[in-house]
GROMACS .gro file of C-alpha atoms in nm:
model
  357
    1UNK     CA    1  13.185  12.606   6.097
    2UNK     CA    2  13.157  12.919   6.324
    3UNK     CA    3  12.808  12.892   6.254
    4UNK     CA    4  12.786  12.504   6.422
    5UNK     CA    5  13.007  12.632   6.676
    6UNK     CA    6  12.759  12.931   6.771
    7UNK     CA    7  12.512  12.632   6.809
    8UNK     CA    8  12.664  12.382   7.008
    9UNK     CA    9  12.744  12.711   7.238
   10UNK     CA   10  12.369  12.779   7.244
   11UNK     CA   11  12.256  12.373   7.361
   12UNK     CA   12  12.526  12.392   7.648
   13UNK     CA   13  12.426  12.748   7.733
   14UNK     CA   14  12.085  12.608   7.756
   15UNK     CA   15  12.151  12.260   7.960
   16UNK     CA   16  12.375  12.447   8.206
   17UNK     CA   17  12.084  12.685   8.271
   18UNK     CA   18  11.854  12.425   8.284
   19UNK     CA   19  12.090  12.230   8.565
   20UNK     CA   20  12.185  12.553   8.740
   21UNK     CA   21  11.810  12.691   8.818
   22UNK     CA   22  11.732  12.339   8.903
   23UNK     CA   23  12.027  12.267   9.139
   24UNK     CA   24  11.953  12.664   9.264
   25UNK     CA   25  11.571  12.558   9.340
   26UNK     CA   26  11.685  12.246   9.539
   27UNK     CA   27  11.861  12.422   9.787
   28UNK     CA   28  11.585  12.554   9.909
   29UNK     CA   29  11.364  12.273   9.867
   30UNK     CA   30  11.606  11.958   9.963
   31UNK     CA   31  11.531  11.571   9.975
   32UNK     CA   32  11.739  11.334  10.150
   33UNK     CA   33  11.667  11.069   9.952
   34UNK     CA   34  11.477  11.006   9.575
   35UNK     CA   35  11.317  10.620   9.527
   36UNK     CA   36  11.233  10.531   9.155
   37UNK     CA   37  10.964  10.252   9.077
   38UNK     CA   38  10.950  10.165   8.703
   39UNK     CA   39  11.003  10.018   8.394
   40UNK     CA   40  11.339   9.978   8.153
   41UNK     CA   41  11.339  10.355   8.096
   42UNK     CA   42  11.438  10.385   8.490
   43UNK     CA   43  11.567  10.020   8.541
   44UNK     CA   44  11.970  10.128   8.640
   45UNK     CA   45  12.079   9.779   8.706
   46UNK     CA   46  11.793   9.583   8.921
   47UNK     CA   47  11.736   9.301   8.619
   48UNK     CA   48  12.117   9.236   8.625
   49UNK     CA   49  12.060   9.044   8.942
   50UNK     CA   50  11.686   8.886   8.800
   51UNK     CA   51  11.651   8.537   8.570
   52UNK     CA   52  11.555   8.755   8.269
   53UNK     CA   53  11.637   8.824   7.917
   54UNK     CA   54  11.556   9.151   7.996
   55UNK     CA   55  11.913   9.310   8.065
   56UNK     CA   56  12.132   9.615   7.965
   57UNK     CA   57  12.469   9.474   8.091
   58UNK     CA   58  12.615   9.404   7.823
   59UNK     CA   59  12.793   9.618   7.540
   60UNK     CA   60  12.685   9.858   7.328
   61UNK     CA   61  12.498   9.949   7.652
   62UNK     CA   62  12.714  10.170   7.871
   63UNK     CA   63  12.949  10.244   7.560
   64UNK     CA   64  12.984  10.633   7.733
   65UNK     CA   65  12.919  10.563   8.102
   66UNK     CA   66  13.252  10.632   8.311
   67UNK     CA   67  13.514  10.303   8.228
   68UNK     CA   68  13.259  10.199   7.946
   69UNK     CA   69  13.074   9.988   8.151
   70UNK     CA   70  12.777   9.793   8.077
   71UNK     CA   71  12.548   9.882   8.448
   72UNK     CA   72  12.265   9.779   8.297
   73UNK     CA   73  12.114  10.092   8.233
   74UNK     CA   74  11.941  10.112   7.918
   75UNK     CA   75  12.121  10.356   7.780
   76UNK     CA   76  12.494  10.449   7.632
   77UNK     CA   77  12.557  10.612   7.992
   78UNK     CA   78  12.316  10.738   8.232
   79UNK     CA   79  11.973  10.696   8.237
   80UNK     CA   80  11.672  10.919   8.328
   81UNK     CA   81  11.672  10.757   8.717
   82UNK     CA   82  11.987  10.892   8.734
   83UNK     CA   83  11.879  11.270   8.582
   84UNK     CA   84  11.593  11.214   8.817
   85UNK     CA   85  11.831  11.217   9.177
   86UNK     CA   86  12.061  11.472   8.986
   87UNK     CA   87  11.738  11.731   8.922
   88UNK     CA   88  11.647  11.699   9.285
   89UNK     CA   89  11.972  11.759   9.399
   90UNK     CA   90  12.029  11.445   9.564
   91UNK     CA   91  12.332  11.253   9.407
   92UNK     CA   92  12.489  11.200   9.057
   93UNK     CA   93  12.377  10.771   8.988
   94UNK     CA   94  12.088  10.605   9.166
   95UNK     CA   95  12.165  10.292   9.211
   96UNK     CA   96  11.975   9.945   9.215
   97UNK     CA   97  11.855   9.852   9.559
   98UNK     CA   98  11.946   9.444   9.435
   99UNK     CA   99  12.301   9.558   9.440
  100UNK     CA  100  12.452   9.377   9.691
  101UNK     CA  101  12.765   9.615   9.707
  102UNK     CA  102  12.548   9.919   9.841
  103UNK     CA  103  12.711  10.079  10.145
  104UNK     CA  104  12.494  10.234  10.411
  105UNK     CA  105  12.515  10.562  10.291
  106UNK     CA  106  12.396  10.543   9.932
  107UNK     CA  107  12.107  10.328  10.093
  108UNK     CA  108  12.014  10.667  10.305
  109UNK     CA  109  12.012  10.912   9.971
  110UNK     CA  110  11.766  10.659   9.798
  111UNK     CA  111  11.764  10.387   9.569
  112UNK     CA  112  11.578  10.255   9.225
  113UNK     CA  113  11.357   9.985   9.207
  114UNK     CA  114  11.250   9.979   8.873
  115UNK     CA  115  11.269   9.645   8.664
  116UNK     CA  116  11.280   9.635   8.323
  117UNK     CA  117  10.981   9.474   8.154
  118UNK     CA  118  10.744   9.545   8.439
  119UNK     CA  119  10.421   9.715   8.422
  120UNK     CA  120  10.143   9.795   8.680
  121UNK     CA  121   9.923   9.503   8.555
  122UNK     CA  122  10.039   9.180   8.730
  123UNK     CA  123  10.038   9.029   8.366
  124UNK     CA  124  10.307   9.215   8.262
  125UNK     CA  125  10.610   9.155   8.424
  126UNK     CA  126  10.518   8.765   8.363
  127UNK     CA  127  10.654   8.792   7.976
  128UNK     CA  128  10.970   8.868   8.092
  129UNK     CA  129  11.032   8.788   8.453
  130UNK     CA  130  11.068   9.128   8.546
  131UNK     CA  131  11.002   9.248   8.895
  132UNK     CA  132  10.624   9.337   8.928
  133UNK     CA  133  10.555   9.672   9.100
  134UNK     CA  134  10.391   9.462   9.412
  135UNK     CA  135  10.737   9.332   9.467
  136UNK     CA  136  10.908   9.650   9.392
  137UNK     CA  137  10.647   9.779   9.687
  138UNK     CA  138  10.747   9.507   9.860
  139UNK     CA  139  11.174   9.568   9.845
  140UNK     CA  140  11.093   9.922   9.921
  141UNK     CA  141  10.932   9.811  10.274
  142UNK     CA  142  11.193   9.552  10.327
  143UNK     CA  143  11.439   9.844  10.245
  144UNK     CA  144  11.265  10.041  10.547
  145UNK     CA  145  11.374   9.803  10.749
  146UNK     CA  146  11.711   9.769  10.678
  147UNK     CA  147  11.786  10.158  10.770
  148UNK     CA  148  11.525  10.131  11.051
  149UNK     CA  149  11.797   9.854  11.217
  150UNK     CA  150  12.145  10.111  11.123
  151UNK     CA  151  11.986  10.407  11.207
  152UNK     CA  152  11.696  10.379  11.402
  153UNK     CA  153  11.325  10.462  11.374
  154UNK     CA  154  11.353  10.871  11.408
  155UNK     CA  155  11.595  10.899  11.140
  156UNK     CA  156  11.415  10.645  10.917
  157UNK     CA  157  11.100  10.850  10.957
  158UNK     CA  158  11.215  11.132  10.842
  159UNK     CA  159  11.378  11.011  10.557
  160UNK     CA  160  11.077  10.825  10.452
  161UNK     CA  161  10.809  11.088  10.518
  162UNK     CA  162  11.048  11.401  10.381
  163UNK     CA  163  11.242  11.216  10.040
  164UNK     CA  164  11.089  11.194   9.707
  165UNK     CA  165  10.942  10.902   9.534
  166UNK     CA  166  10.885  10.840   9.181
  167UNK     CA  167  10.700  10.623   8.976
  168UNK     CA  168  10.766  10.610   8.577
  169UNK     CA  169  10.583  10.305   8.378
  170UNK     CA  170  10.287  10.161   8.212
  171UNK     CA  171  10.452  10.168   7.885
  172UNK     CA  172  10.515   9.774   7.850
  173UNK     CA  173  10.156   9.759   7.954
  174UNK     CA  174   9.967   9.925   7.697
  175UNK     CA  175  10.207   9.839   7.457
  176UNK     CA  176  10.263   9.424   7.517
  177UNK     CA  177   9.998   9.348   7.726
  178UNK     CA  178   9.688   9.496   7.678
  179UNK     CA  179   9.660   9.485   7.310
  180UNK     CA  180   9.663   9.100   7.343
  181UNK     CA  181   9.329   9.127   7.590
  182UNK     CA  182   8.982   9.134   7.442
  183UNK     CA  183   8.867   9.383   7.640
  184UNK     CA  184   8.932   9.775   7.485
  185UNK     CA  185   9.147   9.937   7.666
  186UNK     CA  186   8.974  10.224   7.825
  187UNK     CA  187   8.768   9.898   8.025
  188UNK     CA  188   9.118   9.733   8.148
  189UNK     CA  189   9.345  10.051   8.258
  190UNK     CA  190   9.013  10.248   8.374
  191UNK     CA  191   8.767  10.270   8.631
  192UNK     CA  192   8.442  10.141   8.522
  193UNK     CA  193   8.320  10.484   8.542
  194UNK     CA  194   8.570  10.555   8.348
  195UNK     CA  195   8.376  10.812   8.175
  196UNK     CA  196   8.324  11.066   8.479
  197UNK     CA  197   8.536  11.318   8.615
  198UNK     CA  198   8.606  11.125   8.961
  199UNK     CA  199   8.763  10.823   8.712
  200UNK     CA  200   9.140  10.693   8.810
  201UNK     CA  201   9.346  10.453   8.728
  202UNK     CA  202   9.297  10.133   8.968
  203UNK     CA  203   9.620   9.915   8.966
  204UNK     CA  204   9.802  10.278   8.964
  205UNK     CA  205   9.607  10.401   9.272
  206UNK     CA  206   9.613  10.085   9.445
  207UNK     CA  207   9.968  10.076   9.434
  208UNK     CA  208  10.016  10.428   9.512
  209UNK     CA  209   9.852  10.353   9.829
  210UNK     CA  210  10.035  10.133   9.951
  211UNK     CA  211  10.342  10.345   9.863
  212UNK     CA  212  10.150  10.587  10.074
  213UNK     CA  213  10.057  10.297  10.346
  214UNK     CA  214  10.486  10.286  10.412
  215UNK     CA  215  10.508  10.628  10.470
  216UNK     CA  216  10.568  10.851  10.148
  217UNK     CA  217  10.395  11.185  10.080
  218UNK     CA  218  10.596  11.339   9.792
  219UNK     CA  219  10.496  11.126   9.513
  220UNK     CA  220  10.560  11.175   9.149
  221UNK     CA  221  10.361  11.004   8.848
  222UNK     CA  222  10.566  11.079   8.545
  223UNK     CA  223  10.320  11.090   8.186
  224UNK     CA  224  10.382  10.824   7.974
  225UNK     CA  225  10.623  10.901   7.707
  226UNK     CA  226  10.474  10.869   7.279
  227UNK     CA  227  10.595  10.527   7.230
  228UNK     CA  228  10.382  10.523   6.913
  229UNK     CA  229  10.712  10.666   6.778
  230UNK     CA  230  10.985  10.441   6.898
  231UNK     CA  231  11.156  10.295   6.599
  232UNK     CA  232  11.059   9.936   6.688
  233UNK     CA  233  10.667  10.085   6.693
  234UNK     CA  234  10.779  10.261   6.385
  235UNK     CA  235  10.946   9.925   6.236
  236UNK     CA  236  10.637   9.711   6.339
  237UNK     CA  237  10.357   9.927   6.297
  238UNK     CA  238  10.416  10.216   6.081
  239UNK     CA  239  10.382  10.102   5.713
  240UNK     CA  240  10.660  10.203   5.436
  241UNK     CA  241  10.733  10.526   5.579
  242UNK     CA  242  10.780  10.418   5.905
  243UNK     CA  243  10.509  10.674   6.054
  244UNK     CA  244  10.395  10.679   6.450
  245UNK     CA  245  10.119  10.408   6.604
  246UNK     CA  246   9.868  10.715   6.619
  247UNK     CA  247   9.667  10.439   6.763
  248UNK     CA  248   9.914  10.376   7.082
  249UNK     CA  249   9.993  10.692   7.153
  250UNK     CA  250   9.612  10.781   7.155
  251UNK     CA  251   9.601  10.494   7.429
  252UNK     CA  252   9.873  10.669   7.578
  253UNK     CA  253   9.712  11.026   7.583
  254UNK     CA  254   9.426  10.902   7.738
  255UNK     CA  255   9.661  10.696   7.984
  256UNK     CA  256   9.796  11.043   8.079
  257UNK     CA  257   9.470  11.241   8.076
  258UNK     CA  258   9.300  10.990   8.383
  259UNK     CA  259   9.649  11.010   8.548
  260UNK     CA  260   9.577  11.389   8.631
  261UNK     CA  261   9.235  11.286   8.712
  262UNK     CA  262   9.394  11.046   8.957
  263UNK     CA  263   9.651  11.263   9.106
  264UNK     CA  264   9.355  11.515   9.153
  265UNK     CA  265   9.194  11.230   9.374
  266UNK     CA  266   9.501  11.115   9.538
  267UNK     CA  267   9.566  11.454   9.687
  268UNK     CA  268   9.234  11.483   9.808
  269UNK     CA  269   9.173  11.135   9.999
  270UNK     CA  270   9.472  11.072  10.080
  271UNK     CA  271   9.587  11.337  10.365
  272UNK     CA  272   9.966  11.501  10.390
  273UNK     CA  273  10.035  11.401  10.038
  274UNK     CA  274  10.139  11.606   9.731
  275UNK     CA  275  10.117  11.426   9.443
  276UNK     CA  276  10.199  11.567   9.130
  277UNK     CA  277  10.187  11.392   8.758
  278UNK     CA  278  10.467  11.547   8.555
  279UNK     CA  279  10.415  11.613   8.162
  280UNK     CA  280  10.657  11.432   7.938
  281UNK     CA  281  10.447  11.351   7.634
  282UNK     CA  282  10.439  11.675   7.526
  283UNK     CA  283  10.819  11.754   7.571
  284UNK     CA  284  10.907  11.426   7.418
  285UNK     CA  285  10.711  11.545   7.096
  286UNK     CA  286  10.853  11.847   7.080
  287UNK     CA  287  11.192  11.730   7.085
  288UNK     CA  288  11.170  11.487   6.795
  289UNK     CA  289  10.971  11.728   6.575
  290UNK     CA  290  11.250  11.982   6.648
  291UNK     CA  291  11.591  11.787   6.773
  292UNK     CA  292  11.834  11.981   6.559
  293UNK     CA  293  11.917  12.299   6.873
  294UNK     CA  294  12.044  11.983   7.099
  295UNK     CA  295  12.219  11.844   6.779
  296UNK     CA  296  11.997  11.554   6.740
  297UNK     CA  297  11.980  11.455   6.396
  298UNK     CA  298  11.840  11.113   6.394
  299UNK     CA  299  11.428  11.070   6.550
  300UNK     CA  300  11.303  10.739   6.361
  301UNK     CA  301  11.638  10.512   6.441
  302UNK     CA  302  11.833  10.401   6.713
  303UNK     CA  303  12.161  10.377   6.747
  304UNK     CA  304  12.228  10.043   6.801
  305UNK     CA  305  12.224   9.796   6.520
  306UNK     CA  306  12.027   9.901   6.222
  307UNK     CA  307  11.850  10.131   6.464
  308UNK     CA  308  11.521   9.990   6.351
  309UNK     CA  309  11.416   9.680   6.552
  310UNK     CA  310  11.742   9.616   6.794
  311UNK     CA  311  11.687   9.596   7.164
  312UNK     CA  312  11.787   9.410   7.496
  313UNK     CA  313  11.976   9.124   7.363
  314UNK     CA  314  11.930   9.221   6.989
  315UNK     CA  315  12.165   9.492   7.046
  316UNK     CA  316  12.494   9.288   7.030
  317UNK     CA  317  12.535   9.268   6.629
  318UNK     CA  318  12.740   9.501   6.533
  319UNK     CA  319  12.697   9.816   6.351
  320UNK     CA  320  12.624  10.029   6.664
  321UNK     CA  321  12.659  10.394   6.574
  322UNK     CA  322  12.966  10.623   6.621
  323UNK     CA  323  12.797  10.919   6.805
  324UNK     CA  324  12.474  10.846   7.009
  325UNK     CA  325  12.456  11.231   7.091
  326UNK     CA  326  12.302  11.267   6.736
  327UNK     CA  327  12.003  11.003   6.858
  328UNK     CA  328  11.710  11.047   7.023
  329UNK     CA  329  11.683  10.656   7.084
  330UNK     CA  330  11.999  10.430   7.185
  331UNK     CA  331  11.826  10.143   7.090
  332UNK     CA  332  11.447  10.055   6.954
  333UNK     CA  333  11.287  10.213   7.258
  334UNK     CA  334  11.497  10.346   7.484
  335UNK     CA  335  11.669  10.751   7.471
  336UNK     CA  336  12.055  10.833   7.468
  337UNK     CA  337  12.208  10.977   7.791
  338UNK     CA  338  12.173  11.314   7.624
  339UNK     CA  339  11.796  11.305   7.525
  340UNK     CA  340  11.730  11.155   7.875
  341UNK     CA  341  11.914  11.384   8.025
  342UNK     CA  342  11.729  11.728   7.809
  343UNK     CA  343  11.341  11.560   7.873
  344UNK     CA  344  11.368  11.495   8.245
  345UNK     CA  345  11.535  11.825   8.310
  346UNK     CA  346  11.218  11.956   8.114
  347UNK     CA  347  11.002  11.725   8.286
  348UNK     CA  348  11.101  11.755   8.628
  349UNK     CA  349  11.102  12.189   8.597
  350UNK     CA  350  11.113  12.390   8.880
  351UNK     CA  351  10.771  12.482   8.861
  352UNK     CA  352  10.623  12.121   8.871
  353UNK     CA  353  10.910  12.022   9.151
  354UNK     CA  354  10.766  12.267   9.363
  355UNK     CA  355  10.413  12.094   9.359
  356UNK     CA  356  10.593  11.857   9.562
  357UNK     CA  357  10.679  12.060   9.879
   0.00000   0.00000   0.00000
């Protein structure tokens, strides 16, 4: 028992650290506001207020957040949106811009986009209704404008050209969509000369562009996480012994490879930008081939249901587990508050934030 004990002491020695040198770096290097485009895994409550089957408000989701509410974060509390203001010093939750209750201030500190089920490829978003990134593009401008008219075009300047913006998806797209084009892969997510060094992502740079077009500079690409491992990949795709799609997560690596290709180019035609990609993949695998120092004991199974296929709506039978600390996946594809919480303070480390500034 005093053994345990030492341990436990250890993984909040650690996370403390980890939040102290990053709160320490961000006074020196402050936002005034963080923006998050994305997927499910930084969706904090957009789809709530979107015709889609595609929703987190609703229990087991939000089992641990503050009341027990359902937000419709993906998650048992907060998500990695959230982690992502907190690292950069900004605020504790980052709300979704749909929320009709947002004062004027939380609007100034930044807001999240992200819709679950969305993708960069316009296809997509379609199998779920989510909220394609053109349209998430296209709330951030209309978002411009509603600070532009409270606090007029200086101030909205400089909280456009100074905050930090975010973009975290392409998972639903190599994993939904483009397996079910004939085209390989490498032809659909790639430039046709895909194959040389100058090679980037189109629908990601286009879209980045246009971020760019609005008025951002300090933009963030964060790596695609394995999702060859999520239990429903494991469940679906990974025989007996429920083993990783080696095959998707190779797509995935070489997803990640061309994004730091792209970034590469984006910093260099693109002037007054710093762009940075920040590594997850790597962290992500290291934490479920060694969970047990964060007191992770489960890596193949969520916590919801039988922790093997249950997500979105699937997640309402019961059976949900008693401590999601012990998970590295709340439900089939999405982490607990505590592994989100450990891989963006990894991913978003001092060293990489400061890329940014």
């Amino acid at each position: 028992m005093a053994t345990l004990h030492v341990l436990f002491a250890c993984i909040l020695a650690l996370l403390i650290c980890s939040a102290a040198a990053a709160e320490s770096y961000n006074k020196k290097n402050q936002v005034p506001a963080v923006f998050v485009f994305g997927d499910s895994l930084v969706d904090t409550g957009n789809n709530n207020y979107v015709h889609t089957i595609a929703k987190g408000n609703f229990p087991p989701y939000g089992r641990d957040f503050a009341g027990g509410r359902a937000t419709g974060r993906f998650s048992n509390a907060k998500g990695v949106a959230d982690y992502i203001a907190q690292v950069l010093g900004v605020k504790q939750l980052l709300p979704p811009y749909l929320d009709p209750s947002l004062d004027l201030q939380e609007l100034l500190t930044g807001v999240c986009f992200a819709s679950a089920g969305s993708g960069y490829d316009p296809r997509t978003p379609q199998k779920m209704n989510a909220i394609p990134m053109m349209t998430q593009l296209n709330m951030f401008k209309e978002y411009i404008k509603r600070i532009n008219a409270s606090v007029g075009p200086e101030r909205t300047q400089e909280i456009i050209s100074q905050s930090a913006y975010i973009i975290f998806m392409g998972s639903n797209d190599l994993t939904n969509t483009y397996p079910n084009r004939r085209l390989p892969v490498h032809r659909r997510i790639l430039h046709r000369s895909y194959d040389q060094p100058s090679s980037r992502l189109p629908q990601v740079y286009a879209n980045v562009q246009k971020l760019y077009e609005a008025g951002a500079r300090r933009i963030g690409l964060v790596e695609l996480p394995p999702t060859g491992c999520a239990p429903a990949i494991r469940s679906s795709q990974g025989g007996p012994r429920r083993e990783c799609s080696e095959s998707l997560n190779r797509r995935i690596r070489l997803f990640n490879s061309k994004l730091s290709l792209m970034v590469d180019q984006m910093n260099q035609e693109l002037p007054g930008t710093k762009a940075v990609k920040f590594e997850l993949y790597n962290h992500f695998v290291s934490l479920a081939e060694n969970p047990a120092p964060y007191g992770i004991e489960e890596v193949k199974r969520g916590c919801c249901g039988t922790g093997n296929i249950e997500s979105g709506v699937l997640c309402v039978v019961p059976g949900t587990c008693a401590a999601a600390d012990k998970y590295l996946f709340f439900d089939s594809f999405h982490p607990t508050e505590l592994a989100a919480r450990i891989l963006t303070y990894q991913t978003l480390s001092p060293p990489d934030l400061s890329k940014l500034f």
